[in-house]
Amino acid sequence: MEQKTNERKNGDWKAAYDYSLHLVTDRAWMSSDTLSSGVEQAILGGCTIVQLRETGIRDRDFYQLAMEIKEMTDRYEIPLIINNRIDIALASGAAGVHIGQKDLPLHAVRQSLGRDMCIGVSVTSVEEALEAENGGADYLGVGAMFPTRSKKDAALVSFKMLRAIRQTVHIPVVAIGGINRENAGRFREMGIDGIAAISGILAGPDIARAAREMKKAFLTGE
């Protein structure tokens, strides 16, 4: 399994992504006047990947928002990932999509997107993580690590499980769910590739500072 996974990653431009700090968007939590300004502040603070996750929005509005955000992420050379929506990802020219366990199956998503687009998969167990890796996922989102206001029904994942997933798979692992400046440092010793946040970055009055401090805490453990 390791040889197969490494062969897939060797020479793959997606393997060069910096997964250290994902911004996952949600306009319900942002303190900025517009999502674009909030995203830009987060990027200036050190976010390395932007995942556009907007619910309750019309298809045309979602597409237009994706194009607006992609123009910005392209300017800063940051990958844009679209949550769940394959059609929006393809239409906007995004770097890829992120899917959950209840979304379209990974093999169908990969067939639609081809090999050149990035696919992230949300998992909560070693079994789900192995299935995603063997199915061709490029990275895993693990969580929720803490109770989170942005997804109140999310099942919690223990640090023990996060460590087990990291020790089992060979693709990047990103923790998500209730992560903020105060607890981001706890993930340093987990050996994971990054952390992701919504309100932990967007909800505060200084988005760039929140991102900067969260990234520093994750990278240094302080």
XYZ file of C-alpha atoms in Angstrom:
222
model
C 0.000 0.000 0.000
C 2.814 2.410 0.872
C 4.571 1.829 -2.423
C 1.365 2.370 -4.374
C 0.562 5.577 -2.511
C 4.062 6.986 -2.865
C 4.153 6.171 -6.569
C 0.939 8.140 -7.005
C 2.383 11.120 -5.144
C 5.881 11.182 -6.676
C 5.998 13.919 -9.287
C 2.428 14.956 -8.456
C 2.130 18.755 -8.237
C -0.670 18.356 -5.677
C 1.827 16.827 -3.247
C 3.579 20.216 -3.135
C 0.587 21.956 -1.536
C 1.172 23.635 1.802
C -1.614 22.217 3.969
C -0.628 24.017 7.176
C -3.612 26.372 7.508
C -6.931 25.922 5.722
C -9.533 28.637 5.763
C -13.015 27.117 5.436
C -15.496 29.845 4.594
C -18.911 30.507 6.074
C -20.437 33.935 5.646
C -22.509 33.426 8.785
C -19.349 33.731 10.910
C -17.316 36.386 9.155
C -16.564 39.708 10.766
C -15.570 41.370 7.472
C -17.952 43.309 5.251
C -17.548 40.863 2.363
C -16.331 37.304 2.024
C -13.659 38.412 -0.432
C -12.154 40.878 2.017
C -12.258 38.273 4.781
C -10.544 35.693 2.584
C -7.862 38.178 1.580
C -7.157 39.081 5.182
C -6.888 35.389 6.057
C -4.433 34.795 3.200
C -2.340 37.780 4.277
C -2.315 36.257 7.769
C -0.884 33.006 6.457
C -3.717 30.768 5.243
C -2.355 28.381 2.637
C -5.553 26.849 1.218
C -9.075 28.257 0.922
C -12.084 25.947 0.982
C -15.273 27.616 -0.218
C -18.074 26.162 1.888
C -21.310 28.068 1.488
C -24.733 26.541 2.130
C -28.162 27.920 1.308
C -26.947 29.743 -1.774
C -28.318 29.611 -5.325
C -26.213 27.885 -7.957
C -25.581 31.047 -9.984
C -24.635 33.003 -6.873
C -22.331 30.193 -5.755
C -20.626 30.163 -9.140
C -20.167 33.928 -9.147
C -18.801 33.812 -5.600
C -16.414 31.007 -6.557
C -15.128 33.032 -9.524
C -14.644 36.069 -7.310
C -12.730 34.124 -4.672
C -10.684 32.245 -7.281
C -9.515 35.511 -8.802
C -8.105 36.388 -5.395
C -6.598 32.989 -4.607
C -4.944 32.956 -8.024
C -3.440 36.361 -7.279
C -1.838 34.985 -4.121
C -1.121 31.574 -5.684
C -3.306 29.785 -3.131
C -5.334 26.675 -4.085
C -9.117 27.050 -3.997
C -11.102 23.979 -2.940
C -14.876 23.855 -3.369
C -16.891 22.049 -0.735
C -18.904 19.177 -2.243
C -19.946 20.877 -5.505
C -18.183 19.175 -8.415
C -20.027 21.338 -10.934
C -18.928 24.581 -9.295
C -15.341 23.334 -9.021
C -15.208 22.463 -12.713
C -16.985 25.603 -13.872
C -14.798 27.923 -11.811
C -11.507 26.167 -12.545
C -10.871 25.513 -8.857
C -8.018 23.289 -7.708
C -10.403 20.642 -6.400
C -13.232 19.643 -4.115
C -13.732 18.426 -0.567
C -16.344 15.758 0.131
C -17.857 14.183 3.214
C -18.992 10.652 3.964
C -22.561 11.430 2.897
C -21.651 13.142 -0.363
C -21.040 11.515 -3.746
C -18.677 8.520 -3.454
C -15.012 9.213 -4.007
C -14.708 7.010 -7.097
C -17.507 8.949 -8.819
C -15.938 12.277 -7.904
C -12.544 11.167 -9.169
C -14.078 9.930 -12.411
C -15.721 13.320 -12.922
C -12.672 15.406 -12.034
C -9.865 13.308 -13.500
C -6.400 12.960 -11.990
C -5.333 16.583 -12.111
C -7.766 17.991 -9.551
C -7.333 17.674 -5.805
C -9.868 15.769 -3.700
C -10.087 15.983 0.077
C -12.262 13.607 2.103
C -13.659 14.068 5.611
C -13.072 11.047 7.852
C -13.560 10.117 11.494
C -11.921 6.688 11.720
C -8.955 4.653 10.514
C -11.268 2.573 8.337
C -12.663 5.635 6.565
C -9.162 7.069 6.210
C -7.795 3.903 4.572
C -10.780 3.672 2.252
C -10.259 7.276 1.170
C -6.531 6.854 0.642
C -6.957 3.651 -1.342
C -9.707 5.328 -3.360
C -7.382 8.096 -4.510
C -7.976 10.957 -2.053
C -5.235 13.573 -2.005
C -5.700 14.613 1.620
C -7.938 13.896 4.607
C -9.909 16.234 6.837
C -10.232 14.702 10.324
C -12.716 15.959 12.897
C -14.477 17.503 14.588
C -11.655 17.690 17.107
C -13.606 19.967 19.466
C -17.252 21.035 19.703
C -17.857 23.600 16.992
C -20.514 26.249 16.592
C -20.343 26.092 12.806
C -21.401 22.419 12.676
C -23.192 21.507 15.861
C -24.064 17.936 14.786
C -20.464 16.972 13.972
C -19.215 13.822 15.717
C -16.109 14.353 17.841
C -12.828 12.617 17.034
C -10.322 11.917 19.809
C -6.652 12.840 19.674
C -5.922 9.124 19.970
C -7.898 8.497 16.783
C -6.220 11.406 15.004
C -2.827 9.971 15.896
C -3.896 6.501 14.690
C -5.060 7.926 11.366
C -1.798 9.840 10.942
C 0.232 6.698 11.655
C -1.810 4.616 9.208
C -2.115 6.702 6.043
C 0.543 8.289 3.856
C -1.366 11.249 2.429
C -1.675 14.659 4.133
C -3.910 14.873 7.204
C -5.644 18.083 8.281
C -7.519 18.457 11.573
C -10.712 20.509 11.741
C -13.482 21.359 14.176
C -13.397 23.944 16.954
C -9.727 24.792 16.391
C -8.607 28.266 17.429
C -5.563 30.202 18.598
C -5.786 28.725 22.084
C -5.736 25.035 21.109
C -3.911 25.003 17.749
C -0.568 24.315 19.437
C -1.813 20.954 20.714
C -1.648 19.544 17.192
C 2.075 20.139 16.725
C 3.073 16.791 18.232
C 0.453 14.881 16.229
C 2.635 14.941 13.128
C -0.248 16.085 10.946
C 0.113 18.360 7.945
C -2.275 21.127 8.886
C -5.288 22.500 10.663
C -8.485 24.072 9.350
C -10.833 26.624 10.838
C -13.946 28.655 10.128
C -14.963 30.856 13.054
C -11.505 30.551 14.623
C -10.260 32.739 11.781
C -13.245 34.595 10.354
C -15.268 35.522 13.435
C -12.778 37.772 15.212
C -12.260 41.491 14.603
C -8.737 40.967 13.174
C -8.837 38.081 10.699
C -5.225 38.379 9.574
C -3.973 38.346 13.152
C -6.139 35.348 14.051
C -4.751 33.404 11.087
C -1.179 34.453 11.851
C -1.386 33.457 15.514
C -3.137 30.169 14.772
C -0.544 29.194 12.190
C 2.309 30.102 14.497
C 0.793 28.051 17.318
C 0.405 25.030 15.041
C 3.923 25.254 13.616
C 5.676 25.887 16.924
C 3.432 24.153 19.452
C 3.315 27.311 21.557
